[in-house]
CSV table of C-alpha atoms in Angstrom, one decimal:
chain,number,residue,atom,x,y,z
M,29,UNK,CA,-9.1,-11.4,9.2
M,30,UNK,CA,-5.2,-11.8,9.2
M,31,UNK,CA,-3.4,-13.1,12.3
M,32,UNK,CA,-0.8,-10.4,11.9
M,33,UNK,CA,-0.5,-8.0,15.2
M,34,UNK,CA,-2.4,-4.8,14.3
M,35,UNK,CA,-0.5,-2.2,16.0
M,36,UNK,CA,2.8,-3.0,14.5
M,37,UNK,CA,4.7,0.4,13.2
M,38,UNK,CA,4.9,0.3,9.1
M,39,UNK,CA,6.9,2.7,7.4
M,40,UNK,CA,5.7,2.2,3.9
M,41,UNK,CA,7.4,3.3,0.7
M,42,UNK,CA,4.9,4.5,-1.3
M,43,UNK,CA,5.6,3.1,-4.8
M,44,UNK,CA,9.1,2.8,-3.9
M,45,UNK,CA,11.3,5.8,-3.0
M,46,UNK,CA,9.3,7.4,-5.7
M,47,UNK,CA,11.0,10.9,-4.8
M,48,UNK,CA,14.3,9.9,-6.1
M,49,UNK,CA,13.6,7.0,-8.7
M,50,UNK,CA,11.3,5.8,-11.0
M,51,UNK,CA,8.0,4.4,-9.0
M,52,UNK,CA,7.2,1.3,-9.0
M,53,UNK,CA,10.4,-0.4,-10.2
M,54,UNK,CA,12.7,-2.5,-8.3
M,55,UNK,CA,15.3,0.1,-7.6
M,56,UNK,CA,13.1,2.5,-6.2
M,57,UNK,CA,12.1,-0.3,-3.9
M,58,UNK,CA,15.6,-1.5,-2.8
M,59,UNK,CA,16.4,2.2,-1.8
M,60,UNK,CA,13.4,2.8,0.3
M,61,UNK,CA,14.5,-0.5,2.3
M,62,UNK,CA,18.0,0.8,2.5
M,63,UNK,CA,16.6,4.0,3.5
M,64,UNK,CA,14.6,3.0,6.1
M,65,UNK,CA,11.4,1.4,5.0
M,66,UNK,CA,9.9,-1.1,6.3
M,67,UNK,CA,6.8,-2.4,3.9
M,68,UNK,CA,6.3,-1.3,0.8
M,69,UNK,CA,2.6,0.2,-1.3
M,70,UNK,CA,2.8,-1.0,-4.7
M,71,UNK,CA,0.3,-1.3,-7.4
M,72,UNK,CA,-0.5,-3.9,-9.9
M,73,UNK,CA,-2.2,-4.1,-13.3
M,74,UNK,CA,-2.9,-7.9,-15.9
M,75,UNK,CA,-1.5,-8.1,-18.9
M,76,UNK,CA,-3.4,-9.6,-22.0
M,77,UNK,CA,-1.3,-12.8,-21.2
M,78,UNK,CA,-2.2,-13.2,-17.6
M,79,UNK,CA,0.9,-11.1,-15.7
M,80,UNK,CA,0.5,-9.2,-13.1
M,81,UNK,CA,2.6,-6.5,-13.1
M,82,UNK,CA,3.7,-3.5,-11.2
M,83,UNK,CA,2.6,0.0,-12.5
M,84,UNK,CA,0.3,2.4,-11.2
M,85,UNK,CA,-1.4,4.0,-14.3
M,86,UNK,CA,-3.4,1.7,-17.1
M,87,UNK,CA,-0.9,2.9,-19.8
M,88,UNK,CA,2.5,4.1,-20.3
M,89,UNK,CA,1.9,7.4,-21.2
M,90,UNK,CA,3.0,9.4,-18.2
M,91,UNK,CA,6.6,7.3,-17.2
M,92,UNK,CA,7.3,5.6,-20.6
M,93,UNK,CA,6.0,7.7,-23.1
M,94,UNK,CA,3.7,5.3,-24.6
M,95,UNK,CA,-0.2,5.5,-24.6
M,96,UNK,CA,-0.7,1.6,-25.2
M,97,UNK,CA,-2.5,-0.1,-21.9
M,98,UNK,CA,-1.5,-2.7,-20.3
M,99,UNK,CA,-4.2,-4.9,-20.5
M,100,UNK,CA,-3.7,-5.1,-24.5
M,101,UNK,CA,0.1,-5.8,-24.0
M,102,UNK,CA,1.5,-9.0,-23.0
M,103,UNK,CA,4.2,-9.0,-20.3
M,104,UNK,CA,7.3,-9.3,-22.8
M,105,UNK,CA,5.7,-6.1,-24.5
M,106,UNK,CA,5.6,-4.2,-21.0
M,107,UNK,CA,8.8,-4.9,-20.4
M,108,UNK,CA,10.4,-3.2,-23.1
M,109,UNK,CA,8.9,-0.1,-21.5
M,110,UNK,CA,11.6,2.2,-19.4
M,111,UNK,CA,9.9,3.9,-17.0
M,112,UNK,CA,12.6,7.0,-16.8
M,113,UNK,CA,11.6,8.0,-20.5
M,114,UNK,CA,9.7,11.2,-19.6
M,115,UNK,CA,11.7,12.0,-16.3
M,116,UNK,CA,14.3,14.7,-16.6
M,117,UNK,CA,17.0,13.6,-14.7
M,118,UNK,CA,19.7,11.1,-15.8
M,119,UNK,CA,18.3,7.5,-14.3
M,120,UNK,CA,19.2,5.3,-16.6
M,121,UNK,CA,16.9,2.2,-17.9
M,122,UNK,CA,14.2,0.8,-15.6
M,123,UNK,CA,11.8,-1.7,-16.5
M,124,UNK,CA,8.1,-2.5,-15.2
M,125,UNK,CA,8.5,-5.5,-12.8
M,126,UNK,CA,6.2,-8.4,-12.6
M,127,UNK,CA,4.8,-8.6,-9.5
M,128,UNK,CA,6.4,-12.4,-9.3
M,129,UNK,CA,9.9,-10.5,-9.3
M,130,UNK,CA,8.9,-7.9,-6.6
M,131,UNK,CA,7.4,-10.8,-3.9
M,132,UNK,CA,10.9,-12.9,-5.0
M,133,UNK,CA,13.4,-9.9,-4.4
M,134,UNK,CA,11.9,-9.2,-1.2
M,135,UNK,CA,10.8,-12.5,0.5
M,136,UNK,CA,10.3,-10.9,4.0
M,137,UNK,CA,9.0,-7.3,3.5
M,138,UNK,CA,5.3,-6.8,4.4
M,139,UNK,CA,3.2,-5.1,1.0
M,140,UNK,CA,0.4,-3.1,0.4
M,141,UNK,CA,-0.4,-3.9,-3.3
M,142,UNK,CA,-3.2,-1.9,-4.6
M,143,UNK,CA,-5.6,-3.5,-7.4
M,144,UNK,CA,-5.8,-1.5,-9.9
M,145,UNK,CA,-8.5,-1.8,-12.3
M,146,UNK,CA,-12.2,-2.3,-10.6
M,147,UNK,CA,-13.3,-5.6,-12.8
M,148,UNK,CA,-12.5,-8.6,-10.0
M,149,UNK,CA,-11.9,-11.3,-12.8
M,150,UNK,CA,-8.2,-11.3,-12.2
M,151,UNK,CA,-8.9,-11.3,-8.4
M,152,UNK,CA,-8.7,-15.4,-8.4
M,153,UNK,CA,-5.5,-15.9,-10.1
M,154,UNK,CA,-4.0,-12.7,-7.6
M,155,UNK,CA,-4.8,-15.0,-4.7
M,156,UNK,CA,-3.2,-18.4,-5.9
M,157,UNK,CA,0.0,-16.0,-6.8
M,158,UNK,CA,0.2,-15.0,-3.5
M,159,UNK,CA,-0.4,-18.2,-2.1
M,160,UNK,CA,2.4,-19.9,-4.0
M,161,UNK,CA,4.5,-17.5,-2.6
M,162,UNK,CA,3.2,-17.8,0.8
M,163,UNK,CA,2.8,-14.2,0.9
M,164,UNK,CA,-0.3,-14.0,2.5
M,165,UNK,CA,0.7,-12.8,6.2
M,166,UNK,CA,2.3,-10.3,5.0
M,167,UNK,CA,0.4,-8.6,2.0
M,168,UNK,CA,-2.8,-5.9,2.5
M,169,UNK,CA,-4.3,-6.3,-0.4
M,170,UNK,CA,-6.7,-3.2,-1.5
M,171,UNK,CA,-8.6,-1.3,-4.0
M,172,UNK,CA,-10.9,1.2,-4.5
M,173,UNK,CA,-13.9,-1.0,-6.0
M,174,UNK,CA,-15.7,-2.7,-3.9
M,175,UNK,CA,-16.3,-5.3,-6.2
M,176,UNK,CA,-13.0,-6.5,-6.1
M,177,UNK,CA,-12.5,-5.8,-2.3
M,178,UNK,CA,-16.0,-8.1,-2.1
M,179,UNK,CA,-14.5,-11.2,-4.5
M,180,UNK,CA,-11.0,-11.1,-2.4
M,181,UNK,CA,-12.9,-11.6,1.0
M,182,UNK,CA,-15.5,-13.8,-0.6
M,183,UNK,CA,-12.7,-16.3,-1.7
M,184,UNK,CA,-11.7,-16.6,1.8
M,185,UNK,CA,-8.0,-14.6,1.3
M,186,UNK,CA,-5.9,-15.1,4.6
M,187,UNK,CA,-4.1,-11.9,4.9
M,188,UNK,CA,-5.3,-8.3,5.6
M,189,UNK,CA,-7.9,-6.2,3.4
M,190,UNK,CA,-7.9,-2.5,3.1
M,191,UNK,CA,-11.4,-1.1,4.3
M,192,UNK,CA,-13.0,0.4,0.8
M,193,UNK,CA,-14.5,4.2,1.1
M,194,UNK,CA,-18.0,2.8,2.6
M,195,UNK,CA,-16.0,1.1,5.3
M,196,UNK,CA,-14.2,4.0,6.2
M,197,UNK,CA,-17.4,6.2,6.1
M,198,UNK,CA,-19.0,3.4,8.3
M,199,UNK,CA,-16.1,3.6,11.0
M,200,UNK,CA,-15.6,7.0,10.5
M,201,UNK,CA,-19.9,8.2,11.5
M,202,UNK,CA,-21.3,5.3,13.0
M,203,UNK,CA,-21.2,4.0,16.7
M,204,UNK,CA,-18.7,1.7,17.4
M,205,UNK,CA,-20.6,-1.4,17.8
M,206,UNK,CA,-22.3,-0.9,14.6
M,207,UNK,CA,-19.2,0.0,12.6
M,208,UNK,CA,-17.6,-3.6,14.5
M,209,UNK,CA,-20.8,-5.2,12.7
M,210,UNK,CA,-20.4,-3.8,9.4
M,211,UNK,CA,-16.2,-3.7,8.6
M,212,UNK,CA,-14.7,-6.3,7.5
M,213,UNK,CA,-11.1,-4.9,6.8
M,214,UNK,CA,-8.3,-5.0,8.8
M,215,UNK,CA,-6.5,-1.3,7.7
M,216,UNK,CA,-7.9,1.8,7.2
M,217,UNK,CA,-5.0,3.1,4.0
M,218,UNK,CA,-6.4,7.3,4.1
M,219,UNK,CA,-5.4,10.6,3.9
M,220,UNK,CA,-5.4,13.2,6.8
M,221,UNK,CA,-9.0,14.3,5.5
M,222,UNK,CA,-11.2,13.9,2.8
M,223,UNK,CA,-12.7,17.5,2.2
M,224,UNK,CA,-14.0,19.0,5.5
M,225,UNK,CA,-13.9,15.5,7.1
M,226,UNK,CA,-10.9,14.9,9.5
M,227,UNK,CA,-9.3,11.5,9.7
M,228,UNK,CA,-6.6,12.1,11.3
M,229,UNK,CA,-8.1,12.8,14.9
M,230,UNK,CA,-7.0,11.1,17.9
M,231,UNK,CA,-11.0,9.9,19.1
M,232,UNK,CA,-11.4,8.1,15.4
M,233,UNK,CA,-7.6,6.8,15.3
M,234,UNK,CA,-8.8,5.1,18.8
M,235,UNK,CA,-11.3,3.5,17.3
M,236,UNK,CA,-9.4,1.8,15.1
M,237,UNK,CA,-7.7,0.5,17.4
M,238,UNK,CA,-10.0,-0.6,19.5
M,239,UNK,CA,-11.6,-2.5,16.6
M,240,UNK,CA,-7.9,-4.4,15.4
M,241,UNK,CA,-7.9,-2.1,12.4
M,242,UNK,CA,-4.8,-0.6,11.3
M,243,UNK,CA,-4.2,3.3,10.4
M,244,UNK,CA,-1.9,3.8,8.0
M,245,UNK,CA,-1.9,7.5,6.0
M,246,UNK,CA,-1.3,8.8,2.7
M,247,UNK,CA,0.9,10.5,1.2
M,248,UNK,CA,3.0,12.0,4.1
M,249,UNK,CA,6.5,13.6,3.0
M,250,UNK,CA,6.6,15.9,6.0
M,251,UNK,CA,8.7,14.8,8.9
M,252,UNK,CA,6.1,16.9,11.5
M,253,UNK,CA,3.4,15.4,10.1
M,254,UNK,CA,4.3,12.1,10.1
M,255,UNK,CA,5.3,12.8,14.0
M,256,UNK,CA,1.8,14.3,14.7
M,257,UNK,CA,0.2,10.7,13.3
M,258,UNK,CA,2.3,8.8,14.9
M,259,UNK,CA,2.0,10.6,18.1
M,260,UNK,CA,-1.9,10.7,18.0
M,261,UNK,CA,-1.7,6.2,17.3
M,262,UNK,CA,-1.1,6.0,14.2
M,263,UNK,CA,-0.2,2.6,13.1
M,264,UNK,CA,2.0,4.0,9.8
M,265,UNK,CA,2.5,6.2,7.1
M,266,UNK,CA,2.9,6.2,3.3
M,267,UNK,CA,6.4,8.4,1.7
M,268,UNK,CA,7.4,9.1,-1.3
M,269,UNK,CA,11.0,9.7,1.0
M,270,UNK,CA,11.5,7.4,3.6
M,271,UNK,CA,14.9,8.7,4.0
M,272,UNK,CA,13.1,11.9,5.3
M,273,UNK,CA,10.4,10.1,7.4
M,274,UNK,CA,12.8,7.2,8.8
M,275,UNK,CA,14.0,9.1,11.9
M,276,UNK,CA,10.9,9.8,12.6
M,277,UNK,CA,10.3,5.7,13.2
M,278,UNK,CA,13.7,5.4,14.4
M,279,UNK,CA,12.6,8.5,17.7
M,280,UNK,CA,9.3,6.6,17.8
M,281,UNK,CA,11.1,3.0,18.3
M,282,UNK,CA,13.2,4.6,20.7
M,283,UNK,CA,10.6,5.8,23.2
M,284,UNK,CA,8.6,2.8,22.3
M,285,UNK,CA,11.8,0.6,24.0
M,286,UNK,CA,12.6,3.4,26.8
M,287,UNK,CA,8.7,2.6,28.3
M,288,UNK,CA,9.1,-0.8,28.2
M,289,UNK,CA,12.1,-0.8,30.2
């Protein structure tokens, strides 16, 4: 597990300020920083020549207007790609970022970065990018298939791993020394609820805690609910707006400082 403190507040821009640019590209990312932000959720797909880049969908159909995939394209191809095509307002050209460009244009800002695709044969060559980077302490990496979860912890990565969906089933049902025994992630990235299943409560948030494992929810674009999370010990939040969620963090901080006085 990562050496990084647990408890620390993240408010991540989910894709970016996805509510007022393109997702996923580097302006949305500079304006959730300058809105408030303070880590950023990304996603990440290989091209046919080996790139990683940013993007959350396989294809370009839904932001570029074209149906090609990624993985048949190589990086120059994806790049030619703007991201605006199908939006309607005015946003002028944005491109797909490499993932390279997104860890260089923000050196210090902890990541989420979300593995797309469930084969793990890009998984080694992910690690050695992040490495070169010296990114590790401050990237989760996760994904929703295990396999690729399994071949990131297997290759001993030094940063954090988000639990996958039998992790958080695990924590969520079982007693805690059992759950300590069996998850091997270090954040729990979820949603309020899945179904009739609560996450959100203050007894399981707890025992997160108590574990080292981070809470961190998405997608929350409502100031009350963000307060309510953060409130019950939540460790963060995922926003399409972190203009709208910052002051939330910024009363949070505050009271955070007034007790430690």
């Amino acid at each position: 597990m990562a050496t990084q403190q647990h408890d620390e507040l993240r408010l991540y821009a989910h894709r970016g300020a996805s509510a007022h640019l393109p997702e996923n590209s580097l302006k949305a990312f500079e304006k959730a920083l300058a809105d408030g932000a303070t880590a950023l959720e990304l996603d990440i797909h290989r091209t046919s020549d080996g790139h990683f880049v940013v993007a959350h969908d396989p294809h370009g159909l839904r932001l570029a207007g074209v149906p090609d995939h990624i993985c048949t394209l190589s990086l120059d191809d994806v790049k030619m790609w703007d991201v605006s095509t199908t939006d309607p307002r005015d946003l002028g050209h944005h491109a797909v970022p490499a993932l390279e460009e997104v860890l260089e244009a923000f050196p210090d800002v902890p990541m989420s970065i979300d593995h797309k695709p469930s084969d793990p044969t890009p998984v080694p060559e992910l690690l050695e990018l992040l490495a070169r980077h010296g990114a590790e302490e401050r990237v989760t990496l996760a994904s929703f298939s295990s396999r690729v979860m399994g071949r990131v912890r297997s290759l001993g990565y030094r940063g954090r791993t988000a639990l996958t969906r039998q992790e958080i089933v695990w924590l969520r049902f079982l007693p805690t020394a059992l759950a300590r025994k069996l998850v091997a992630g270090d954040a729990a990235q979820i949603p309020t609820h899945s179904g009739p299943i609560r996450l959100d409560g203050i007894r399981f948030i707890k025992k997160c805690r108590k574990l080292g494992i981070r809470t961190d929810f998405w997608v929350v674009n409502d100031p009350g609910e963000a307060r309510k999370l953060l409130d019950a010990g939540a460790t963060g939040v995922m926003t399409d707006d972190p203009a709208r969620i910052a002051p939330v963090f910024r009363e949070k901080y505050e009271n955070v400082r007034t007790l430690e006085r």
